[in-house]
Amino acid sequence: MNTTPTIPVPRATYGLIMGLSTMVAGAAAWLLAAWLGADALTLKSVVIASGLGALATAAPVVLSLDRDRWGVFVMGAGVARMLLSLGYCYAAREATPELMARPLFVGVVAGAMLLLIVEVTVSIKILSALDQRRAGAAATGASSGKLA
């Protein structure tokens, strides 16, 4: 019998932080692409690619998973974000040769990497806090004789 207390994942906190981070990363991707000399069509593609990546970023917020699965799902969302963003860049570049490849790919990858760094940091902090709470609850329950 598992007597370890269940502590929910703070998905709203994660969602708020990642939502703001997604906007900052998208803006950084756009600014870097513009700095690299991207034209309007390429900048539009940077925004679309960043938006597609944001869909994967929202998945851990929307889905209700337990603590152990949530951490793995966050990692999978990061991979999905990169695949969606870069997949779009590749497809858009193949379909529209006028797109400037270097600003498109460098901008999108830089934004996605920035978001990945924030995502990993936030999820580690959340999971560490959950572990500390669970250990504290288990110790409190064991000392009071509730958990055996």
JSON list of C-alpha atoms in Angstrom, two decimals:
[
{"chain": "A", "resi": 1, "resn": "MET", "atom": "CA", "xyz": [0.00, 0.00, 0.00]},
{"chain": "A", "resi": 2, "resn": "ASN", "atom": "CA", "xyz": [1.37, 3.40, -1.00]},
{"chain": "A", "resi": 3, "resn": "THR", "atom": "CA", "xyz": [1.04, 5.84, 1.89]},
{"chain": "A", "resi": 4, "resn": "THR", "atom": "CA", "xyz": [3.00, 8.64, 0.28]},
{"chain": "A", "resi": 5, "resn": "PRO", "atom": "CA", "xyz": [0.85, 11.79, 0.17]},
{"chain": "A", "resi": 6, "resn": "THR", "atom": "CA", "xyz": [-0.19, 13.02, -3.25]},
{"chain": "A", "resi": 7, "resn": "ILE", "atom": "CA", "xyz": [0.76, 16.64, -3.87]},
{"chain": "A", "resi": 8, "resn": "PRO", "atom": "CA", "xyz": [-0.58, 18.18, -7.09]},
{"chain": "A", "resi": 9, "resn": "VAL", "atom": "CA", "xyz": [1.68, 19.76, -9.68]},
{"chain": "A", "resi": 10, "resn": "PRO", "atom": "CA", "xyz": [1.20, 23.57, -9.74]},
{"chain": "A", "resi": 11, "resn": "ARG", "atom": "CA", "xyz": [0.23, 23.66, -13.41]},
{"chain": "A", "resi": 12, "resn": "ALA", "atom": "CA", "xyz": [-1.16, 27.21, -13.23]},
{"chain": "A", "resi": 13, "resn": "THR", "atom": "CA", "xyz": [2.16, 28.57, -11.95]},
{"chain": "A", "resi": 14, "resn": "TYR", "atom": "CA", "xyz": [4.05, 26.64, -14.60]},
{"chain": "A", "resi": 15, "resn": "GLY", "atom": "CA", "xyz": [1.60, 27.87, -17.25]},
{"chain": "A", "resi": 16, "resn": "LEU", "atom": "CA", "xyz": [1.96, 31.51, -16.24]},
{"chain": "A", "resi": 17, "resn": "ILE", "atom": "CA", "xyz": [5.76, 31.37, -16.20]},
{"chain": "A", "resi": 18, "resn": "MET", "atom": "CA", "xyz": [5.94, 29.47, -19.48]},
{"chain": "A", "resi": 19, "resn": "GLY", "atom": "CA", "xyz": [3.35, 31.71, -21.13]},
{"chain": "A", "resi": 20, "resn": "LEU", "atom": "CA", "xyz": [5.36, 34.82, -20.33]},
{"chain": "A", "resi": 21, "resn": "SER", "atom": "CA", "xyz": [8.59, 33.06, -21.28]},
{"chain": "A", "resi": 22, "resn": "THR", "atom": "CA", "xyz": [7.09, 31.98, -24.59]},
{"chain": "A", "resi": 23, "resn": "MET", "atom": "CA", "xyz": [6.26, 35.58, -25.44]},
{"chain": "A", "resi": 24, "resn": "VAL", "atom": "CA", "xyz": [9.77, 36.72, -24.49]},
{"chain": "A", "resi": 25, "resn": "ALA", "atom": "CA", "xyz": [11.38, 33.88, -26.46]},
{"chain": "A", "resi": 26, "resn": "GLY", "atom": "CA", "xyz": [9.19, 34.64, -29.50]},
{"chain": "A", "resi": 27, "resn": "ALA", "atom": "CA", "xyz": [10.16, 38.30, -29.33]},
{"chain": "A", "resi": 28, "resn": "ALA", "atom": "CA", "xyz": [13.83, 37.34, -28.98]},
{"chain": "A", "resi": 29, "resn": "ALA", "atom": "CA", "xyz": [13.56, 35.06, -32.02]},
{"chain": "A", "resi": 30, "resn": "TRP", "atom": "CA", "xyz": [11.95, 37.85, -34.05]},
{"chain": "A", "resi": 31, "resn": "LEU", "atom": "CA", "xyz": [14.52, 40.43, -32.93]},
{"chain": "A", "resi": 32, "resn": "LEU", "atom": "CA", "xyz": [17.45, 38.16, -33.71]},
{"chain": "A", "resi": 33, "resn": "ALA", "atom": "CA", "xyz": [16.05, 37.32, -37.14]},
{"chain": "A", "resi": 34, "resn": "ALA", "atom": "CA", "xyz": [15.49, 41.02, -37.82]},
{"chain": "A", "resi": 35, "resn": "TRP", "atom": "CA", "xyz": [19.04, 41.80, -36.65]},
{"chain": "A", "resi": 36, "resn": "LEU", "atom": "CA", "xyz": [20.33, 39.15, -39.07]},
{"chain": "A", "resi": 37, "resn": "GLY", "atom": "CA", "xyz": [18.59, 41.00, -41.92]},
{"chain": "A", "resi": 38, "resn": "ALA", "atom": "CA", "xyz": [15.33, 39.06, -42.31]},
{"chain": "A", "resi": 39, "resn": "ASP", "atom": "CA", "xyz": [12.70, 40.50, -44.61]},
{"chain": "A", "resi": 40, "resn": "ALA", "atom": "CA", "xyz": [9.00, 40.76, -43.69]},
{"chain": "A", "resi": 41, "resn": "LEU", "atom": "CA", "xyz": [8.13, 37.32, -45.12]},
{"chain": "A", "resi": 42, "resn": "THR", "atom": "CA", "xyz": [10.90, 35.65, -43.13]},
{"chain": "A", "resi": 43, "resn": "LEU", "atom": "CA", "xyz": [9.91, 37.49, -39.94]},
{"chain": "A", "resi": 44, "resn": "LYS", "atom": "CA", "xyz": [6.34, 36.29, -40.43]},
{"chain": "A", "resi": 45, "resn": "SER", "atom": "CA", "xyz": [7.63, 32.73, -40.68]},
{"chain": "A", "resi": 46, "resn": "VAL", "atom": "CA", "xyz": [9.64, 33.20, -37.47]},
{"chain": "A", "resi": 47, "resn": "VAL", "atom": "CA", "xyz": [6.43, 34.22, -35.68]},
{"chain": "A", "resi": 48, "resn": "ILE", "atom": "CA", "xyz": [4.52, 31.24, -37.10]},
{"chain": "A", "resi": 49, "resn": "ALA", "atom": "CA", "xyz": [7.27, 28.78, -36.13]},
{"chain": "A", "resi": 50, "resn": "SER", "atom": "CA", "xyz": [7.44, 30.23, -32.62]},
{"chain": "A", "resi": 51, "resn": "GLY", "atom": "CA", "xyz": [3.66, 29.99, -32.34]},
{"chain": "A", "resi": 52, "resn": "LEU", "atom": "CA", "xyz": [3.67, 26.34, -33.36]},
{"chain": "A", "resi": 53, "resn": "GLY", "atom": "CA", "xyz": [6.29, 25.66, -30.72]},
{"chain": "A", "resi": 54, "resn": "ALA", "atom": "CA", "xyz": [4.09, 27.39, -28.16]},
{"chain": "A", "resi": 55, "resn": "LEU", "atom": "CA", "xyz": [1.42, 24.75, -28.72]},
{"chain": "A", "resi": 56, "resn": "ALA", "atom": "CA", "xyz": [3.78, 22.07, -27.41]},
{"chain": "A", "resi": 57, "resn": "THR", "atom": "CA", "xyz": [4.74, 24.33, -24.49]},
{"chain": "A", "resi": 58, "resn": "ALA", "atom": "CA", "xyz": [1.09, 24.50, -23.42]},
{"chain": "A", "resi": 59, "resn": "ALA", "atom": "CA", "xyz": [0.58, 20.72, -23.32]},
{"chain": "A", "resi": 60, "resn": "PRO", "atom": "CA", "xyz": [1.95, 20.15, -19.76]},
{"chain": "A", "resi": 61, "resn": "VAL", "atom": "CA", "xyz": [-0.35, 22.90, -18.51]},
{"chain": "A", "resi": 62, "resn": "VAL", "atom": "CA", "xyz": [-3.49, 21.53, -20.13]},
{"chain": "A", "resi": 63, "resn": "LEU", "atom": "CA", "xyz": [-3.03, 17.84, -19.32]},
{"chain": "A", "resi": 64, "resn": "SER", "atom": "CA", "xyz": [-3.55, 16.64, -15.77]},
{"chain": "A", "resi": 65, "resn": "LEU", "atom": "CA", "xyz": [-0.73, 14.22, -15.00]},
{"chain": "A", "resi": 66, "resn": "ASP", "atom": "CA", "xyz": [0.77, 12.96, -11.75]},
{"chain": "A", "resi": 67, "resn": "ARG", "atom": "CA", "xyz": [4.11, 14.28, -10.59]},
{"chain": "A", "resi": 68, "resn": "ASP", "atom": "CA", "xyz": [6.24, 11.48, -12.02]},
{"chain": "A", "resi": 69, "resn": "ARG", "atom": "CA", "xyz": [4.67, 11.56, -15.48]},
{"chain": "A", "resi": 70, "resn": "TRP", "atom": "CA", "xyz": [4.53, 15.35, -15.56]},
{"chain": "A", "resi": 71, "resn": "GLY", "atom": "CA", "xyz": [8.31, 15.73, -15.44]},
{"chain": "A", "resi": 72, "resn": "VAL", "atom": "CA", "xyz": [8.78, 13.33, -18.33]},
{"chain": "A", "resi": 73, "resn": "PHE", "atom": "CA", "xyz": [5.98, 15.02, -20.26]},
{"chain": "A", "resi": 74, "resn": "VAL", "atom": "CA", "xyz": [7.64, 18.43, -19.86]},
{"chain": "A", "resi": 75, "resn": "MET", "atom": "CA", "xyz": [10.80, 16.96, -21.37]},
{"chain": "A", "resi": 76, "resn": "GLY", "atom": "CA", "xyz": [8.77, 15.55, -24.26]},
{"chain": "A", "resi": 77, "resn": "ALA", "atom": "CA", "xyz": [7.08, 18.91, -24.79]},
{"chain": "A", "resi": 78, "resn": "GLY", "atom": "CA", "xyz": [10.50, 20.53, -25.18]},
{"chain": "A", "resi": 79, "resn": "VAL", "atom": "CA", "xyz": [11.42, 18.00, -27.85]},
{"chain": "A", "resi": 80, "resn": "ALA", "atom": "CA", "xyz": [8.06, 18.47, -29.57]},
{"chain": "A", "resi": 81, "resn": "ARG", "atom": "CA", "xyz": [8.54, 22.25, -29.57]},
{"chain": "A", "resi": 82, "resn": "MET", "atom": "CA", "xyz": [11.88, 21.93, -31.36]},
{"chain": "A", "resi": 83, "resn": "LEU", "atom": "CA", "xyz": [10.48, 19.44, -33.88]},
{"chain": "A", "resi": 84, "resn": "LEU", "atom": "CA", "xyz": [7.40, 21.54, -34.63]},
{"chain": "A", "resi": 85, "resn": "SER", "atom": "CA", "xyz": [9.35, 24.78, -34.94]},
{"chain": "A", "resi": 86, "resn": "LEU", "atom": "CA", "xyz": [12.19, 23.39, -37.03]},
{"chain": "A", "resi": 87, "resn": "GLY", "atom": "CA", "xyz": [9.84, 21.22, -39.07]},
{"chain": "A", "resi": 88, "resn": "TYR", "atom": "CA", "xyz": [7.83, 24.28, -39.99]},
{"chain": "A", "resi": 89, "resn": "CYS", "atom": "CA", "xyz": [11.00, 26.21, -40.86]},
{"chain": "A", "resi": 90, "resn": "TYR", "atom": "CA", "xyz": [12.18, 23.43, -43.14]},
{"chain": "A", "resi": 91, "resn": "ALA", "atom": "CA", "xyz": [8.79, 23.04, -44.84]},
{"chain": "A", "resi": 92, "resn": "ALA", "atom": "CA", "xyz": [8.35, 26.80, -45.25]},
{"chain": "A", "resi": 93, "resn": "ARG", "atom": "CA", "xyz": [11.84, 27.16, -46.69]},
{"chain": "A", "resi": 94, "resn": "GLU", "atom": "CA", "xyz": [11.25, 24.34, -49.15]},
{"chain": "A", "resi": 95, "resn": "ALA", "atom": "CA", "xyz": [7.88, 25.76, -50.20]},
{"chain": "A", "resi": 96, "resn": "THR", "atom": "CA", "xyz": [9.06, 29.38, -50.36]},
{"chain": "A", "resi": 97, "resn": "PRO", "atom": "CA", "xyz": [12.65, 29.71, -51.58]},
{"chain": "A", "resi": 98, "resn": "GLU", "atom": "CA", "xyz": [12.47, 33.49, -51.03]},
{"chain": "A", "resi": 99, "resn": "LEU", "atom": "CA", "xyz": [12.69, 32.92, -47.28]},
{"chain": "A", "resi": 100, "resn": "MET", "atom": "CA", "xyz": [16.06, 33.83, -45.85]},
{"chain": "A", "resi": 101, "resn": "ALA", "atom": "CA", "xyz": [17.29, 30.58, -44.33]},
{"chain": "A", "resi": 102, "resn": "ARG", "atom": "CA", "xyz": [19.91, 31.90, -41.91]},
{"chain": "A", "resi": 103, "resn": "PRO", "atom": "CA", "xyz": [17.73, 34.48, -40.09]},
{"chain": "A", "resi": 104, "resn": "LEU", "atom": "CA", "xyz": [14.80, 32.06, -40.09]},
{"chain": "A", "resi": 105, "resn": "PHE", "atom": "CA", "xyz": [16.59, 29.08, -38.58]},
{"chain": "A", "resi": 106, "resn": "VAL", "atom": "CA", "xyz": [18.94, 30.99, -36.27]},
{"chain": "A", "resi": 107, "resn": "GLY", "atom": "CA", "xyz": [16.12, 33.13, -34.89]},
{"chain": "A", "resi": 108, "resn": "VAL", "atom": "CA", "xyz": [13.77, 30.21, -34.31]},
{"chain": "A", "resi": 109, "resn": "VAL", "atom": "CA", "xyz": [16.44, 27.98, -32.76]},
{"chain": "A", "resi": 110, "resn": "ALA", "atom": "CA", "xyz": [17.65, 30.77, -30.47]},
{"chain": "A", "resi": 111, "resn": "GLY", "atom": "CA", "xyz": [14.10, 31.43, -29.25]},
{"chain": "A", "resi": 112, "resn": "ALA", "atom": "CA", "xyz": [13.42, 27.73, -28.75]},
{"chain": "A", "resi": 113, "resn": "MET", "atom": "CA", "xyz": [16.67, 27.24, -26.85]},
{"chain": "A", "resi": 114, "resn": "LEU", "atom": "CA", "xyz": [15.92, 30.20, -24.60]},
{"chain": "A", "resi": 115, "resn": "LEU", "atom": "CA", "xyz": [12.53, 28.69, -23.87]},
{"chain": "A", "resi": 116, "resn": "LEU", "atom": "CA", "xyz": [14.09, 25.27, -23.25]},
{"chain": "A", "resi": 117, "resn": "ILE", "atom": "CA", "xyz": [16.45, 26.75, -20.65]},
{"chain": "A", "resi": 118, "resn": "VAL", "atom": "CA", "xyz": [13.54, 28.42, -18.84]},
{"chain": "A", "resi": 119, "resn": "GLU", "atom": "CA", "xyz": [11.40, 25.29, -19.12]},
{"chain": "A", "resi": 120, "resn": "VAL", "atom": "CA", "xyz": [14.06, 23.00, -17.64]},
{"chain": "A", "resi": 121, "resn": "THR", "atom": "CA", "xyz": [14.84, 25.44, -14.83]},
{"chain": "A", "resi": 122, "resn": "VAL", "atom": "CA", "xyz": [11.18, 25.95, -13.89]},
{"chain": "A", "resi": 123, "resn": "SER", "atom": "CA", "xyz": [10.28, 22.27, -14.05]},
{"chain": "A", "resi": 124, "resn": "ILE", "atom": "CA", "xyz": [13.30, 21.29, -11.91]},
{"chain": "A", "resi": 125, "resn": "LYS", "atom": "CA", "xyz": [12.36, 23.91, -9.31]},
{"chain": "A", "resi": 126, "resn": "ILE", "atom": "CA", "xyz": [8.74, 22.72, -9.28]},
{"chain": "A", "resi": 127, "resn": "LEU", "atom": "CA", "xyz": [9.67, 19.04, -9.03]},
{"chain": "A", "resi": 128, "resn": "SER", "atom": "CA", "xyz": [12.24, 19.75, -6.30]},
{"chain": "A", "resi": 129, "resn": "ALA", "atom": "CA", "xyz": [9.66, 21.69, -4.29]},
{"chain": "A", "resi": 130, "resn": "LEU", "atom": "CA", "xyz": [7.17, 18.84, -4.70]},
{"chain": "A", "resi": 131, "resn": "ASP", "atom": "CA", "xyz": [9.77, 16.34, -3.48]},
{"chain": "A", "resi": 132, "resn": "GLN", "atom": "CA", "xyz": [10.54, 18.50, -0.46]},
{"chain": "A", "resi": 133, "resn": "ARG", "atom": "CA", "xyz": [6.84, 18.85, 0.38]},
{"chain": "A", "resi": 134, "resn": "ARG", "atom": "CA", "xyz": [6.28, 15.13, -0.05]},
{"chain": "A", "resi": 135, "resn": "ALA", "atom": "CA", "xyz": [9.28, 14.30, 2.14]},
{"chain": "A", "resi": 136, "resn": "GLY", "atom": "CA", "xyz": [8.10, 16.77, 4.76]},
{"chain": "A", "resi": 137, "resn": "ALA", "atom": "CA", "xyz": [4.58, 15.37, 4.71]},
{"chain": "A", "resi": 138, "resn": "ALA", "atom": "CA", "xyz": [5.89, 11.81, 4.93]},
{"chain": "A", "resi": 139, "resn": "ALA", "atom": "CA", "xyz": [8.18, 12.73, 7.86]},
{"chain": "A", "resi": 140, "resn": "THR", "atom": "CA", "xyz": [5.37, 14.54, 9.65]},
{"chain": "A", "resi": 141, "resn": "GLY", "atom": "CA", "xyz": [3.01, 11.62, 9.09]},
{"chain": "A", "resi": 142, "resn": "ALA", "atom": "CA", "xyz": [5.61, 9.07, 10.22]},
{"chain": "A", "resi": 143, "resn": "SER", "atom": "CA", "xyz": [6.42, 11.02, 13.40]},
{"chain": "A", "resi": 144, "resn": "SER", "atom": "CA", "xyz": [2.75, 11.29, 14.30]},
{"chain": "A", "resi": 145, "resn": "GLY", "atom": "CA", "xyz": [2.20, 7.61, 13.58]},
{"chain": "A", "resi": 146, "resn": "LYS", "atom": "CA", "xyz": [-0.22, 8.22, 10.68]},
{"chain": "A", "resi": 147, "resn": "LEU", "atom": "CA", "xyz": [1.99, 6.64, 8.01]},
{"chain": "A", "resi": 148, "resn": "ALA", "atom": "CA", "xyz": [3.44, 3.23, 8.61]}
]
